[in-house]
Amino acid sequence: MNILKKDFIFKDINKLKGVGPQLSKYLKKRKIEKIKDIILNLPYSETDRSKISKINKLEIGKIQTIKVTVKKLNFPRIRNLPNKILCEDETGKIDIIYFNSREGYLRKIFPLNGQVIISGKTNYYKNKYQITNPDYVTNLENQDYVVKNIPKYTLTKGINEKKYRTISEQVTKNLPVINDWLSEDFVKNNNLLNWNNTIERLHNSNDSKENNSKSYRRIVFDEICANFITLSENRKRIKKIKKAKSFQEIVSNKIIKSLPFNLTKSQINTYREINEDLKNKIRMFRIIQGDVGSGKTIVSFLTISNVIESKYQCALMAPTEILSRQHYKLAVNIFRNTNFKIEYLSGKTEYVKKKRILENLEKGKIDLIIGTHSLFQKKIKFKNLGFIVIDEQHKFGVRQRLELAKKGGNNCDVLLLSATPIPRTMMMSLYGDMDISKITEKPSVRKKIITYSKPEKKINDLWDYIKKQIDEKNQIFWVCPLIDESKILDYSSAVNRFNFIEKKFPKKVGLIHGSLNKIEKEKILNKFLKKEISILVSTTVIEVGIDFPNANLIIIENANKFGLAQLHQLRGRVGRGIKQGICILLFKDGLSKNAIKRIKTLKNSDDGFYIAEEDLKLRGFGDLTGYQQSGVKNFRFADPVIHNDLFLLADKYVSQMKENINSKKFSFLLKLFDKAEIINVEEI
Ligand code: ADP
Ligand code: MG
């Protein structure tokens, strides 16, 4: 035994015996870069070599183990003929065949008249048993190494089981003894295992195949904890002391009174939460989650006016030109009776104007700057930035959020607006470092979108209806089937559909798809916005957040290809004005039970949070699309559906420690899951 030191396992894989440059290249392809990655590379199954079979009982085509006497070695001198070793036991004879093996080596491992253990896949050729290139040949003394269940790992070209074992067992058989970060009681009460036993079992039993075995659940728990602790540490770093903002809500109260509607309860609550944060001595780091159309924008404008009142500058960013322009127009309108100075800045702003804006920002002559992410650039300097609002950003990673918070400076509060309700487990994993406000209600004036489903073969029933819509000056989104992940196929289906519809309604149809660049896309969206066209055919991406108040019908083809949450997002594009929104889901025949359930859920509910949970339940985590970039998919072991309880447990466990997480205690865990760099935990 040669127990490894704790810090040794965080070294490069090439520090292991027998791992040279070539092998380490192969291993890195399997994401095994550091020695500890061997620990995390779990076997997917086992090979049973534990039974010694008699030759006459061998089963063809299976991996088996035999104990035989070497009778004859045959090394033909003719090229391309294999070397052949004849062996036997008391029940029969077998040929062991080698291609490309050296004679000296074979003579050594097959001593004439000696007994050997051989394990490999058997076949039958010309009335005789054979094993070609056996996996293992060993003398009887070392048979324990072979005659047993051997874990099976996913390997790449260039590494076979035997080779991988010589590397992996240096680690898995000599695990460093860890001072477990979970107490014995905690482990026992929650039906887990201690760390060393866990790793031991995961590599030497079927546990890793069963995602509810004690050991598998323990490693899942560890992974979730590593994630939560990282978020918690991130939060500590961001939520630092700042100067409290002070304001009397003078302007914002006036605005609230002048609105043509009453704020919903959810909006008021969220608004209050943000005001508290602004007045607090600790920096705000908050996200508003609310469905499309739930009224996040107005809430953010009200808070912006409070920040301006407290004599700070504000920056509002949105991902696209159109969306940010829409915000700008709205801001100018909402703040029309104030003396706030508002400017718009994007990559397209002309040079002279840009220069003037930058100067004024630095001099503090602008109160609110609205724009695209180009506001992030280094050269943009503020006199006293106090508030950053970022709309439609659910794709900021932990590290980016940290950078964002830094960018604003010490007195800057940060607010994100996200229109993608996500299940609770994901919420915790993604935004655990932020405070969360949820807007769950919709403005009461908004009518629930009516959702129909229709078989695709009845598509011709639609044209009269669409014609009527166009005559009434309504606008229509037409979402093309998602054929597969291939952009080219999705594109061609969209083009075909566009041509088809264009024939029926000449000059009234526009097309956008993934291969257009941002400028081309925005041009067409603008045409739609200005009502120059009535139907917008598109592949999945219709920009989130843009208000098309005149669009009231959305048709989604091959709707069962989309996830529930995605369908909900899509239908949220319509019904944002006064007209009743309608969504028609077109389906191919032969819907699965699951698909039928999903349609029902969608027809019955318009609560994005509920739908997100159902989506997760119905499809399972593995099938969820749309979250790839979000970071939740980065879990290697944890599955938010199967391990829901462990997410809750980890949440409780980590939040109990609150601000007092002993990062030393967890540094091994954080390094194991590559989290240490994110939060710079010092060496062990
Ligand atoms: P979100 O950004 O959450 O998708 P918006 O803020 O763009 O939603 O609001 C969508 C529309 O609803 C806007 O036209 C807005 O003026 C309107 N709106 C916002 N709050 C209310 C409310 N409480 N009652 C009625 N309409 C509202
Ligand atoms: Mg919005």
XYZ file of C-alpha atoms and ligand atoms in Angstrom:
712
model
C 0.000 0.000 0.000
C 1.159 3.399 -0.853
C -1.390 5.886 0.443
C -1.360 9.051 -1.604
C -0.901 12.466 -0.117
C -3.923 14.720 -0.329
C -2.326 17.399 -2.418
C -0.735 14.874 -4.765
C -4.076 14.051 -6.315
C -4.423 17.620 -7.586
C -1.288 17.276 -9.671
C -1.220 16.650 -13.414
C -2.029 13.130 -14.512
C 1.475 12.702 -15.911
C 2.804 12.531 -12.353
C 1.481 8.973 -12.178
C 3.782 6.077 -12.994
C 3.575 4.970 -16.582
C 1.798 8.055 -17.883
C 3.880 9.604 -20.631
C 2.964 12.360 -23.064
C 1.055 10.073 -25.438
C -1.049 8.452 -22.765
C -1.735 11.706 -21.021
C -3.022 13.048 -24.331
C -5.466 10.143 -24.572
C -6.530 10.573 -20.968
C -7.104 14.271 -21.428
C -9.500 13.421 -24.204
C -11.554 11.691 -21.538
C -11.285 14.831 -19.391
C -8.815 13.120 -17.093
C -6.327 15.892 -16.580
C -5.444 15.792 -12.955
C -4.913 12.725 -10.837
C -8.129 13.429 -8.963
C -10.073 13.067 -12.203
C -9.355 9.349 -11.970
C -11.406 9.386 -8.787
C -14.282 11.118 -10.533
C -14.153 8.909 -13.605
C -16.590 6.277 -12.416
C -16.934 2.813 -13.928
C -20.118 2.250 -15.863
C -20.151 -1.486 -15.310
C -18.033 -4.472 -14.319
C -16.444 -7.279 -16.238
C -16.917 -10.581 -14.514
C -13.681 -12.519 -14.707
C -14.267 -14.125 -11.345
C -15.154 -17.643 -12.436
C -12.628 -20.081 -13.820
C -14.314 -22.078 -16.575
C -13.431 -25.476 -17.943
C -12.572 -25.442 -21.626
C -15.422 -27.740 -22.614
C -17.882 -25.419 -20.858
C -16.726 -22.205 -22.515
C -19.396 -19.970 -24.008
C -18.486 -18.535 -27.360
C -18.321 -14.780 -27.668
C -18.102 -14.074 -23.947
C -15.311 -12.838 -21.788
C -14.181 -15.746 -19.654
C -11.320 -16.885 -17.507
C -9.499 -20.226 -17.749
C -6.729 -21.983 -15.896
C -4.620 -24.020 -18.314
C -1.281 -25.695 -18.915
C 0.932 -24.419 -21.720
C 1.597 -27.288 -24.116
C 3.214 -25.836 -27.200
C 4.344 -22.478 -28.584
C 4.256 -21.921 -32.292
C 5.995 -18.965 -33.940
C 5.589 -19.198 -37.698
C 8.372 -17.637 -39.716
C 5.963 -16.483 -42.405
C 4.830 -12.894 -42.285
C 1.247 -12.161 -41.311
C 0.693 -15.533 -39.718
C -0.142 -15.178 -36.038
C 1.729 -16.681 -33.160
C -0.162 -19.546 -31.624
C 0.086 -21.067 -28.178
C -1.613 -24.339 -27.509
C -2.957 -24.791 -23.991
C -5.155 -27.368 -22.309
C -6.953 -28.290 -19.164
C -8.377 -31.687 -18.231
C -11.449 -31.092 -20.382
C -10.012 -29.823 -23.664
C -7.603 -27.763 -25.710
C -7.528 -24.096 -26.683
C -5.422 -21.912 -28.976
C -4.241 -18.562 -27.764
C -3.609 -16.367 -30.773
C -1.415 -13.295 -30.947
C -0.937 -10.870 -33.758
C 2.086 -8.624 -33.548
C 3.502 -9.868 -30.283
C 7.148 -10.489 -29.678
C 8.349 -14.039 -29.239
C 10.515 -13.301 -26.193
C 7.624 -11.723 -24.361
C 5.270 -14.584 -25.112
C 7.816 -17.193 -24.062
C 8.104 -15.382 -20.756
C 4.418 -15.239 -19.956
C 3.682 -18.727 -21.342
C 6.298 -21.015 -19.721
C 6.142 -24.430 -21.388
C 4.241 -26.937 -19.197
C 3.575 -24.195 -16.697
C 0.094 -23.214 -15.501
C -1.379 -19.848 -16.404
C -4.590 -17.921 -15.942
C -5.958 -16.408 -19.131
C -8.902 -14.066 -19.432
C -10.428 -12.784 -22.629
C -13.149 -13.191 -25.199
C -13.475 -16.748 -26.487
C -14.336 -17.779 -29.973
C -14.472 -20.981 -31.916
C -12.519 -21.493 -35.125
C -12.080 -24.657 -37.177
C -13.445 -26.903 -34.447
C -11.327 -25.412 -31.750
C -11.641 -22.877 -28.969
C -9.549 -19.785 -29.314
C -8.787 -16.593 -27.455
C -7.230 -13.914 -29.595
C -5.081 -11.292 -27.864
C -6.350 -12.133 -24.364
C -6.923 -9.259 -21.971
C -4.887 -10.897 -19.225
C -2.342 -13.705 -18.911
C -0.853 -14.305 -15.504
C 0.811 -16.949 -13.397
C -1.101 -18.514 -10.540
C 0.556 -16.407 -7.862
C -0.919 -13.259 -9.297
C -4.291 -14.675 -10.162
C -6.071 -12.462 -7.650
C -5.324 -9.516 -9.884
C -7.374 -11.077 -12.677
C -9.843 -13.571 -11.273
C -12.511 -11.184 -10.030
C -14.983 -8.522 -11.031
C -13.111 -5.747 -12.710
C -14.611 -2.273 -13.081
C -15.261 -1.150 -16.612
C -14.513 2.429 -17.578
C -15.307 4.323 -20.717
C -11.966 4.441 -22.446
C -10.629 6.045 -25.572
C -8.511 4.694 -28.332
C -5.030 4.006 -27.093
C -5.972 2.817 -23.627
C -7.260 -0.651 -22.866
C -8.625 -1.959 -19.602
C -5.336 -3.433 -18.501
C -3.441 -0.257 -19.167
C -6.050 1.914 -17.497
C -5.963 -0.317 -14.432
C -2.247 0.146 -14.012
C -2.893 3.868 -13.893
C -6.194 4.088 -12.071
C -5.347 1.611 -9.345
C -2.382 3.715 -8.315
C -5.101 6.108 -7.221
C -8.195 4.100 -6.369
C -6.286 1.514 -4.341
C -4.266 4.119 -2.507
C -6.786 6.836 -1.816
C -5.608 9.565 0.486
C -7.322 9.288 3.832
C -9.565 12.288 4.060
C -10.696 14.084 7.115
C -14.296 13.942 6.022
C -16.035 17.303 5.878
C -19.314 15.618 6.732
C -19.643 14.486 10.320
C -20.273 10.827 11.082
C -23.682 11.706 12.440
C -24.651 13.643 9.375
C -23.551 10.801 7.149
C -25.490 8.281 9.190
C -28.643 10.303 9.602
C -28.898 10.970 5.922
C -28.126 7.483 4.827
C -24.896 8.354 3.062
C -21.381 6.958 3.364
C -18.128 8.516 4.446
C -15.923 9.830 1.703
C -13.280 7.131 1.593
C -15.811 4.312 1.613
C -17.787 6.120 -1.024
C -14.955 6.312 -3.507
C -13.889 2.779 -2.680
C -17.362 1.434 -3.397
C -17.954 3.511 -6.484
C -14.902 1.977 -8.084
C -15.319 -1.540 -6.808
C -18.977 -2.428 -6.941
C -22.050 -1.774 -9.001
C -22.856 1.315 -6.949
C -21.877 3.788 -9.605
C -24.456 2.322 -11.946
C -27.228 2.940 -9.484
C -27.917 6.593 -9.062
C -29.621 5.938 -5.767
C -26.970 3.820 -4.092
C -25.589 5.260 -0.874
C -22.208 5.943 -2.337
C -23.548 7.484 -5.516
C -25.818 9.704 -3.497
C -22.869 10.770 -1.396
C -20.850 11.886 -4.384
C -23.910 13.662 -5.745
C -24.323 15.418 -2.422
C -20.669 16.437 -2.515
C -21.025 17.801 -5.987
C -24.072 19.858 -5.104
C -22.406 21.123 -1.938
C -19.319 22.153 -3.862
C -21.595 24.111 -6.148
C -23.592 25.734 -3.360
C -20.525 26.589 -1.312
C -18.989 28.259 -4.344
C -22.094 30.351 -4.807
C -22.142 31.203 -1.160
C -18.509 32.302 -1.252
C -19.213 34.283 -4.378
C -22.011 36.013 -2.575
C -19.714 36.951 0.286
C -17.366 38.515 -2.184
C -20.059 40.528 -3.874
C -22.216 41.569 -0.958
C -19.736 44.001 0.516
C -20.290 47.200 2.419
C -21.383 50.157 0.328
C -22.750 53.623 0.906
C -26.465 53.366 1.543
C -28.617 55.226 -0.951
C -31.143 57.674 0.369
C -34.260 58.878 -1.416
C -37.839 59.913 -0.770
C -39.393 58.164 -3.781
C -40.608 61.551 -4.991
C -40.320 60.941 -8.701
C -41.199 57.273 -8.526
C -44.402 58.004 -6.609
C -45.408 60.499 -9.260
C -44.739 57.946 -11.963
C -46.740 55.289 -10.170
C -49.671 57.685 -9.969
C -49.435 58.541 -13.636
C -49.391 54.931 -14.848
C -52.524 53.849 -16.713
C -52.638 50.736 -14.534
C -52.122 49.606 -10.965
C -49.014 47.655 -10.122
C -49.654 44.041 -9.252
C -48.969 42.799 -5.724
C -45.922 40.921 -6.985
C -44.582 44.070 -8.618
C -45.080 46.081 -5.440
C -43.359 43.454 -3.307
C -40.430 43.259 -5.664
C -40.188 47.021 -5.832
C -40.103 47.212 -2.036
C -37.457 44.515 -1.793
C -35.245 46.435 -4.171
C -35.774 49.710 -2.347
C -34.722 48.032 0.901
C -31.600 46.770 -0.809
C -30.763 50.191 -2.192
C -31.105 51.766 1.224
C -29.080 49.019 2.830
C -25.379 49.317 3.613
C -24.637 46.117 1.766
C -24.493 45.915 -1.976
C -27.533 44.587 -3.745
C -27.118 41.569 -5.936
C -30.591 40.585 -6.968
C -32.442 38.913 -9.779
C -36.079 39.434 -10.681
C -37.654 36.367 -12.130
C -40.938 36.769 -13.866
C -42.611 35.533 -16.967
C -42.548 37.511 -20.136
C -45.110 40.276 -19.742
C -45.181 40.173 -15.965
C -44.015 43.787 -15.852
C -40.385 43.674 -14.792
C -39.396 46.687 -16.828
C -41.582 49.194 -15.059
C -40.349 47.944 -11.699
C -36.775 48.443 -12.761
C -37.539 51.965 -14.021
C -39.117 52.920 -10.724
C -36.040 51.756 -8.847
C -33.813 53.553 -11.328
C -35.579 56.788 -10.549
C -34.925 56.248 -6.844
C -31.244 55.720 -7.499
C -31.072 58.865 -9.607
C -32.831 60.732 -6.819
C -30.088 59.616 -4.481
C -27.607 61.215 -6.862
C -26.118 58.200 -8.545
C -25.867 57.254 -12.195
C -27.629 54.190 -13.609
C -26.877 51.880 -16.510
C -29.473 49.671 -18.161
C -28.336 46.988 -20.565
C -30.167 44.600 -22.844
C -28.735 41.940 -25.147
C -29.928 43.356 -28.464
C -30.158 46.667 -30.220
C -33.935 46.483 -30.658
C -34.624 45.556 -27.090
C -32.366 48.239 -25.687
C -33.889 50.833 -28.012
C -37.329 49.793 -26.881
C -36.223 50.372 -23.307
C -34.786 53.739 -24.234
C -38.022 54.901 -25.813
C -39.985 53.708 -22.827
C -37.615 55.462 -20.426
C -37.882 58.725 -22.314
C -41.633 58.419 -22.114
C -41.851 57.399 -18.474
C -39.395 60.054 -17.331
C -40.778 62.767 -19.620
C -41.815 64.996 -16.715
C -38.500 64.751 -14.898
C -35.182 66.444 -15.421
C -33.333 63.125 -15.724
C -30.747 63.051 -18.453
C -31.077 59.880 -20.437
C -28.883 58.718 -23.304
C -28.697 55.733 -25.614
C -25.460 54.070 -26.581
C -24.798 51.070 -28.760
C -22.073 49.773 -31.020
C -23.771 51.667 -33.834
C -23.813 55.079 -32.213
C -21.856 57.435 -34.444
C -18.438 58.541 -33.367
C -19.047 62.186 -32.495
C -22.151 61.445 -30.534
C -20.483 58.584 -28.761
C -17.569 60.755 -27.779
C -19.902 63.353 -26.315
C -21.844 60.720 -24.391
C -18.681 59.215 -22.953
C -17.484 62.618 -21.803
C -20.807 63.412 -20.209
C -20.915 60.075 -18.456
C -17.533 60.732 -16.950
C -18.547 64.222 -15.911
C -21.725 62.913 -14.322
C -23.955 64.822 -16.712
C -25.932 61.724 -17.656
C -28.223 60.093 -15.115
C -29.271 57.042 -17.037
C -27.461 55.354 -19.890
C -29.277 52.652 -21.808
C -27.656 50.357 -24.317
C -26.418 46.985 -25.363
C -23.618 45.140 -23.667
C -21.193 47.526 -25.267
C -21.736 49.498 -22.074
C -19.422 46.973 -20.526
C -16.382 48.235 -22.372
C -13.408 49.347 -20.388
C -13.219 52.804 -21.863
C -16.617 53.686 -20.495
C -16.143 55.541 -17.259
C -18.779 56.837 -14.926
C -18.579 59.599 -12.403
C -20.530 57.711 -9.801
C -22.286 54.642 -11.081
C -24.727 53.382 -8.484
C -26.913 50.877 -10.254
C -26.605 48.390 -13.094
C -29.730 46.742 -14.498
C -29.367 43.937 -17.000
C -32.426 42.737 -18.836
C -33.056 39.209 -20.086
C -29.849 37.845 -18.754
C -30.140 34.301 -17.676
C -26.876 33.322 -19.211
C -24.402 34.948 -16.890
C -22.077 32.434 -15.291
C -20.853 32.736 -11.726
C -17.523 34.145 -12.756
C -19.120 36.701 -15.072
C -21.382 37.850 -12.296
C -18.388 38.404 -10.077
C -16.759 40.471 -12.814
C -19.938 42.383 -13.359
C -20.147 43.309 -9.711
C -16.527 44.426 -9.768
C -17.091 46.551 -12.828
C -19.669 48.655 -11.080
C -17.413 49.585 -8.232
C -18.009 49.563 -4.521
C -21.206 51.549 -4.392
C -22.913 49.901 -7.292
C -26.002 47.780 -6.839
C -26.778 45.120 -9.402
C -30.150 43.927 -10.649
C -30.752 41.233 -13.246
C -34.090 40.671 -14.952
C -34.817 37.193 -16.188
C -37.851 36.021 -18.094
C -37.046 32.363 -17.843
C -38.696 30.829 -14.830
C -36.722 27.742 -13.932
C -37.313 24.931 -11.493
C -36.361 25.526 -7.922
C -33.413 23.136 -7.844
C -31.915 24.898 -10.805
C -32.618 28.246 -9.267
C -30.547 27.260 -6.263
C -27.749 25.893 -8.375
C -27.605 28.857 -10.691
C -28.480 31.865 -8.596
C -27.635 30.737 -5.101
C -25.348 33.719 -4.778
C -28.107 36.200 -5.533
C -31.216 37.425 -3.797
C -34.274 36.496 -5.737
C -37.498 38.374 -6.304
C -40.245 36.563 -8.074
C -43.063 38.181 -9.984
C -45.635 35.442 -10.051
C -48.739 37.398 -10.989
C -49.590 38.702 -14.392
C -51.151 42.130 -14.818
C -54.854 41.501 -14.462
C -55.673 43.271 -17.716
C -53.794 40.616 -19.575
C -56.050 37.870 -20.854
C -54.821 34.346 -20.608
C -53.482 33.180 -23.954
C -55.803 30.653 -25.522
C -53.903 27.564 -26.581
C -55.172 25.156 -29.235
C -53.631 22.005 -30.586
C -54.180 20.743 -34.085
C -52.864 17.867 -36.184
C -50.460 19.086 -38.798
C -52.350 17.456 -41.640
C -55.175 19.904 -41.060
C -52.872 22.813 -41.697
C -55.033 23.895 -44.644
C -57.864 24.752 -42.283
C -55.727 27.607 -41.036
C -55.405 29.797 -44.108
C -58.858 31.383 -43.944
C -58.330 32.148 -40.305
C -54.936 33.688 -40.962
C -56.323 35.749 -43.797
C -58.928 37.143 -41.448
C -56.222 38.036 -38.938
C -54.247 39.866 -41.595
C -57.340 41.727 -42.768
C -57.878 42.830 -39.189
C -54.281 44.109 -39.151
C -53.143 41.537 -36.634
C -49.680 40.026 -36.767
C -48.587 36.442 -36.639
C -45.521 34.523 -35.522
C -44.922 31.271 -37.329
C -42.373 29.050 -35.618
C -40.908 26.344 -37.823
C -40.271 22.825 -36.735
C -37.083 22.125 -35.013
C -35.903 19.207 -37.087
C -32.751 18.450 -35.252
C -29.741 20.223 -33.880
C -28.512 20.737 -37.421
C -28.746 24.366 -38.377
C -28.783 23.536 -42.073
C -31.852 21.315 -41.839
C -33.701 23.697 -39.563
C -32.840 26.448 -41.973
C -34.098 24.614 -45.038
C -37.357 23.725 -43.351
C -37.853 27.368 -42.432
C -37.102 28.466 -45.995
C -39.569 25.929 -47.390
C -42.247 27.045 -45.006
C -41.549 30.670 -45.779
C -41.888 30.065 -49.534
C -45.094 28.169 -48.974
C -46.726 30.878 -46.877
C -45.362 33.684 -49.021
C -47.220 32.177 -52.004
C -50.460 32.396 -50.078
C -49.813 35.878 -48.720
C -47.414 37.618 -51.098
C -45.306 40.468 -49.649
C -46.724 39.897 -46.207
C -44.164 37.435 -44.875
C -40.690 37.775 -43.407
C -38.192 35.111 -42.446
C -35.581 34.994 -39.728
C -33.320 32.095 -38.908
C -30.149 31.290 -37.048
C -27.791 31.879 -39.951
C -28.662 35.561 -40.245
C -26.329 37.913 -38.502
C -27.494 40.269 -35.801
C -27.950 43.228 -38.139
C -29.958 41.296 -40.725
C -32.074 39.827 -37.985
C -32.804 43.172 -36.418
C -33.719 44.616 -39.809
C -36.449 42.038 -40.271
C -37.640 42.291 -36.690
C -37.892 46.030 -37.200
C -40.012 45.530 -40.300
C -42.326 43.372 -38.248
C -42.355 45.891 -35.451
C -43.297 48.629 -37.923
C -46.044 46.386 -39.294
C -44.567 46.331 -42.788
C -45.085 42.574 -42.759
C -47.831 40.536 -41.139
C -46.294 37.128 -40.679
C -42.877 36.432 -39.263
C -41.621 32.947 -40.051
C -38.756 31.907 -37.864
C -36.756 29.062 -36.460
C -36.905 28.919 -32.677
C -35.278 32.166 -31.810
C -37.634 35.048 -31.552
C -35.822 37.515 -29.397
C -36.948 37.307 -25.842
C -38.338 40.444 -24.335
C -39.103 42.547 -27.379
C -42.596 43.899 -27.204
C -44.633 43.277 -30.347
C -47.913 44.573 -28.991
C -49.684 43.932 -32.256
C -48.839 40.250 -32.536
C -51.646 38.131 -31.219
C -51.300 34.792 -32.967
C -48.463 32.327 -32.777
C -48.365 29.052 -34.665
C -45.815 26.492 -33.595
C -45.121 23.570 -35.889
C -44.040 20.152 -34.709
C -44.662 21.387 -31.219
C -43.775 18.154 -29.477
C -40.148 18.760 -30.367
C -40.089 21.653 -27.964
C -39.983 21.477 -24.220
C -42.883 22.763 -22.194
C -40.959 25.692 -20.850
C -39.842 26.593 -24.329
C -43.394 26.452 -25.673
C -44.503 28.634 -22.818
C -41.769 31.122 -23.637
C -42.736 31.116 -27.286
C -46.411 31.712 -26.711
C -45.491 34.551 -24.359
C -44.539 36.496 -27.505
C -48.196 37.157 -28.229
C -51.038 38.778 -26.355
C -48.898 41.583 -25.012
C -51.210 44.272 -26.313
C -54.937 44.591 -25.741
C -55.919 41.856 -28.162
C -56.553 38.290 -27.090
C -53.451 36.174 -27.629
C -53.833 32.850 -29.371
C -51.372 30.023 -29.680
C -51.845 27.115 -32.070
C -49.691 24.063 -31.558
C -49.367 21.872 -34.628
C -48.593 18.233 -34.039
C -47.710 15.266 -36.139
C -49.909 12.198 -35.694
C -49.359 9.571 -33.073
C -48.570 11.616 -30.000
C -47.069 9.837 -27.042
C -48.843 9.852 -23.689
C -46.230 12.190 -22.435
C -46.787 14.618 -25.285
C -50.512 14.640 -24.606
C -49.856 15.409 -20.952
C -47.632 18.274 -21.945
C -50.260 19.825 -24.199
C -52.757 19.569 -21.369
C -50.400 21.263 -18.944
C -49.862 24.056 -21.392
C -53.546 24.526 -22.127
C -54.422 24.618 -18.460
C -51.692 26.779 -17.029
C -49.927 29.987 -17.831
C -47.753 30.007 -14.741
C -44.160 29.861 -15.950
C -42.857 28.574 -12.635
C -45.337 25.722 -12.506
C -44.683 24.856 -16.140
C -40.933 24.791 -15.586
C -41.371 22.293 -12.741
C -43.704 20.121 -14.823
C -41.306 20.252 -17.738
C -38.560 18.930 -15.529
C -40.764 16.162 -14.149
C -42.181 15.055 -17.461
C -39.036 15.032 -19.474
C -36.395 14.387 -16.905
C -33.295 16.389 -16.590
C -31.327 14.577 -19.250
C -33.747 15.654 -21.941
C -34.053 19.262 -20.982
C -32.907 21.583 -23.671
C -32.502 25.275 -23.403
C -30.377 25.149 -20.288
C -27.103 24.165 -21.916
C -25.476 27.500 -21.504
C -26.915 28.086 -18.121
C -24.393 26.023 -16.234
C -26.812 23.547 -14.663
C -25.770 21.018 -17.221
C -22.335 21.155 -15.725
C -23.309 18.736 -13.025
C -21.529 15.530 -13.620
C -23.372 13.304 -11.189
C -26.298 15.243 -9.809
C -29.625 15.151 -11.563
C -32.165 17.716 -10.365
C -35.027 15.288 -10.923
C -33.643 12.114 -9.413
C -31.729 13.832 -6.640
C -34.181 16.562 -5.802
C -34.029 15.674 -2.092
C -30.251 16.007 -2.070
C -30.474 19.485 -3.533
C -32.763 20.456 -0.700
C -30.526 18.789 1.852
C -27.423 20.495 0.479
C -29.229 23.801 0.485
C -30.068 23.343 4.142
C -26.580 22.141 4.966
C -24.825 25.031 3.264
C -27.200 27.756 4.392
C -26.891 26.639 8.000
C -23.247 27.595 7.825
C -24.310 31.004 6.544
C -21.450 33.436 6.301
C -19.201 31.203 8.352
C -18.197 28.612 5.840
C -14.863 27.225 6.865
C -13.239 27.276 3.466
C -10.231 25.333 4.709
C -12.446 22.481 5.722
C -13.968 22.336 2.268
C -10.948 23.155 0.197
C -10.397 19.519 -0.759
C -14.007 19.193 -1.856
C -13.897 22.408 -3.854
C -10.695 21.402 -5.585
C -12.091 17.994 -6.360
C -14.912 19.619 -8.302
C -12.752 22.317 -9.881
C -14.432 25.065 -7.934
C -11.433 26.268 -6.009
C -10.160 28.494 -8.790
C -13.434 30.304 -9.068
C -13.194 31.489 -5.530
C -9.433 31.236 -5.025
C -9.298 28.981 -2.040
C -5.767 28.893 -0.740
C -3.732 25.693 -0.979
C -4.476 22.912 1.472
P -41.546 41.942 -18.906
O -40.319 42.776 -19.082
O -41.685 41.392 -17.538
O -41.679 40.905 -19.946
P -42.858 44.399 -19.415
O -42.304 45.153 -18.296
O -42.298 44.626 -20.759
O -42.818 42.862 -19.082
O -44.425 44.626 -19.408
C -45.218 44.190 -20.466
C -46.369 45.174 -20.678
O -47.223 45.155 -19.561
C -45.898 46.580 -20.840
O -46.603 47.146 -21.894
C -46.251 47.244 -19.514
O -46.549 48.604 -19.660
C -47.459 46.474 -19.079
N -47.636 46.403 -17.632
C -46.669 46.334 -16.701
N -47.201 46.231 -15.466
C -48.537 46.256 -15.616
C -49.642 46.200 -14.707
N -49.469 46.104 -13.398
N -50.892 46.258 -15.229
C -51.078 46.361 -16.554
N -50.080 46.428 -17.455
C -48.822 46.371 -17.003
Mg -38.821 42.607 -20.445
